[in-house]
Amino acid sequence: GNSVTQMEGPVTLSEEAFLTINCTYTATGYPSLFWYVQYPGEGLQLLLKATKADDKGSNKGFEATYRKETTSFHLEKGSVQVSDSAVYFCALSALGYQKVTFGTGTKLQVIP
Amino acid sequence: DAGVIQSPRHEVTEMGQEVTLRCKPISGHNSLFWYRQTMMRGLELLIYFNNNVPIDDSGMPEDRFSAKMPNASFSTLKIQPSEPRDSAVYFCASRGAREGPNEQFFGPGTRLTVL
C-alpha cells in the first residue's frame, strides 16, 4: 500500500536558519506529492505540490523536488521566520484516487 | 469564498452522549472527507463522499460512528454513544472536480472532548 515517512519532530531552529524536513514515500505508479502546513488551532493548508518526477513545488520561500529515484520529497527553506512555526505534513495521492495518504507530521518551532 | 465551515468549533460532552459534528463544504466542490487527528494516531481518514455518495468508510472506527451527506452543501458525523477515547480534533475537507491533483481544502476543525 501507499505510505509516507517523515522525520520525527519537533524541529527547533533559530530565525534565519536553513530548514530541511525529510520525507520519503512508498507508492505504486506515479503519485502526486504534497506538503501541507497546519498552524496552531487551524486546519491543514496546501503549501506546495508536485505531480511528476523532477518537478519542483514552491511557495512562500519553501521548496520541494519530486525525486523518483530516491522516492523522496524533502521540504526546504533557506531562511525560516518565527511565523513559519507550524506542523508540516508530507502527503501523496496515487493517480486516479481521491484519497490522500498523510505522514505523521513534523512540528517546527522557530525561535527569535 | 467562505472556505469549509465546521460547527461547533469546540464540543465538550459526557461519555454516553450523542455528538453531531457538522460540515459545509466549499460551494461547487463534489468530494468531502472527514478526518480525525490525535497525538497518538496522527491524521486518520474516516470516510469520504463523492457526489454525496459514501465511497470509502473503511476508516470509521466502529459502529458508533456514522456519517451522512444529504445534499451537496452539508454533511454530518455522528458519534453515538461517545466515549473518552473519541476525544480528538475532527476535520472536514472538500475538493472540487477541477482542483489540482487531489488538492483538499480543510475546515478549521471541531475539537471534541468526551469526559
PDB file of C-alpha atoms in Angstrom, chain B residues 59-115:
ATOM      1  CA  GLY B  59     -11.579   4.304   8.366  1.00  0.00           C
ATOM      2  CA  MET B  60     -14.685   4.608  10.506  1.00  0.00           C
ATOM      3  CA  PRO B  61     -13.544   3.122  13.810  1.00  0.00           C
ATOM      4  CA  GLU B  62     -16.721   1.283  14.772  1.00  0.00           C
ATOM      5  CA  ASP B  63     -20.485   1.238  14.550  1.00  0.00           C
ATOM      6  CA  ARG B  64     -20.769   4.098  16.991  1.00  0.00           C
ATOM      7  CA  PHE B  65     -19.642   6.381  14.186  1.00  0.00           C
ATOM      8  CA  SER B  66     -21.883   7.298  11.266  1.00  0.00           C
ATOM      9  CA  ALA B  67     -21.711   9.955   8.571  1.00  0.00           C
ATOM     10  CA  LYS B  68     -24.263  11.346   6.169  1.00  0.00           C
ATOM     11  CA  MET B  69     -24.298  13.767   3.300  1.00  0.00           C
ATOM     12  CA  PRO B  70     -27.936  14.527   2.482  1.00  0.00           C
ATOM     13  CA  ASN B  71     -27.018  17.151  -0.111  1.00  0.00           C
ATOM     14  CA  ALA B  72     -24.011  18.783  -1.736  1.00  0.00           C
ATOM     15  CA  SER B  73     -23.755  21.527   0.864  1.00  0.00           C
ATOM     16  CA  PHE B  74     -23.990  19.659   4.146  1.00  0.00           C
ATOM     17  CA  SER B  75     -22.535  16.666   5.945  1.00  0.00           C
ATOM     18  CA  THR B  76     -22.699  15.323   9.481  1.00  0.00           C
ATOM     19  CA  LEU B  77     -20.522  12.988  11.504  1.00  0.00           C
ATOM     20  CA  LYS B  78     -22.338  11.427  14.436  1.00  0.00           C
ATOM     21  CA  ILE B  79     -20.932   9.521  17.384  1.00  0.00           C
ATOM     22  CA  GLN B  80     -23.453   7.614  19.488  1.00  0.00           C
ATOM     23  CA  PRO B  81     -22.668   6.807  22.229  1.00  0.00           C
ATOM     24  CA  SER B  82     -19.499   8.842  22.680  1.00  0.00           C
ATOM     25  CA  GLU B  83     -16.531   7.568  24.669  1.00  0.00           C
ATOM     26  CA  PRO B  84     -13.481   9.347  26.153  1.00  0.00           C
ATOM     27  CA  ARG B  85     -11.225   7.769  23.515  1.00  0.00           C
ATOM     28  CA  ASP B  86     -13.169   9.661  20.851  1.00  0.00           C
ATOM     29  CA  SER B  87     -11.636  12.897  22.103  1.00  0.00           C
ATOM     30  CA  ALA B  88      -9.806  14.404  19.127  1.00  0.00           C
ATOM     31  CA  VAL B  89      -9.929  17.162  16.563  1.00  0.00           C
ATOM     32  CA  TYR B  90     -12.233  16.272  13.680  1.00  0.00           C
ATOM     33  CA  PHE B  91     -11.597  17.898  10.323  1.00  0.00           C
ATOM     34  CA  CYS B  92     -13.776  18.141   7.282  1.00  0.00           C
ATOM     35  CA  ALA B  93     -12.198  18.775   3.878  1.00  0.00           C
ATOM     36  CA  SER B  94     -13.626  19.240   0.423  1.00  0.00           C
ATOM     37  CA  ARG B  95     -12.345  19.063  -3.104  1.00  0.00           C
ATOM     38  CA  GLY B  96     -13.695  20.201  -6.420  1.00  0.00           C
ATOM     39  CA  ALA B  97     -13.571  18.262  -9.634  1.00  0.00           C
ATOM     40  CA  ARG B  98     -11.493  20.970 -11.269  1.00  0.00           C
ATOM     41  CA  GLU B  99      -8.954  21.410  -8.472  1.00  0.00           C
ATOM     42  CA  GLY B 100      -5.384  20.317  -8.897  1.00  0.00           C
ATOM     43  CA  PRO B 101      -4.446  16.698  -8.275  1.00  0.00           C
ATOM     44  CA  ASN B 102      -6.300  15.847  -5.097  1.00  0.00           C
ATOM     45  CA  GLU B 103      -5.899  19.260  -3.545  1.00  0.00           C
ATOM     46  CA  GLN B 104      -8.151  19.262  -0.498  1.00  0.00           C
ATOM     47  CA  PHE B 105      -9.346  22.308   1.416  1.00  0.00           C
ATOM     48  CA  PHE B 106      -9.643  21.773   5.142  1.00  0.00           C
ATOM     49  CA  GLY B 107     -12.017  23.343   7.613  1.00  0.00           C
ATOM     50  CA  PRO B 108     -10.812  24.710  10.962  1.00  0.00           C
ATOM     51  CA  GLY B 109     -11.806  21.541  12.803  1.00  0.00           C
ATOM     52  CA  THR B 110     -14.005  20.647  15.746  1.00  0.00           C
ATOM     53  CA  ARG B 111     -12.207  19.906  18.986  1.00  0.00           C
ATOM     54  CA  LEU B 112     -14.188  17.201  20.774  1.00  0.00           C
ATOM     55  CA  THR B 113     -13.654  16.372  24.421  1.00  0.00           C
ATOM     56  CA  VAL B 114     -15.552  13.455  25.910  1.00  0.00           C
ATOM     57  CA  LEU B 115     -15.391  13.341  29.680  1.00  0.00           C
TER      58      LEU B 115
END
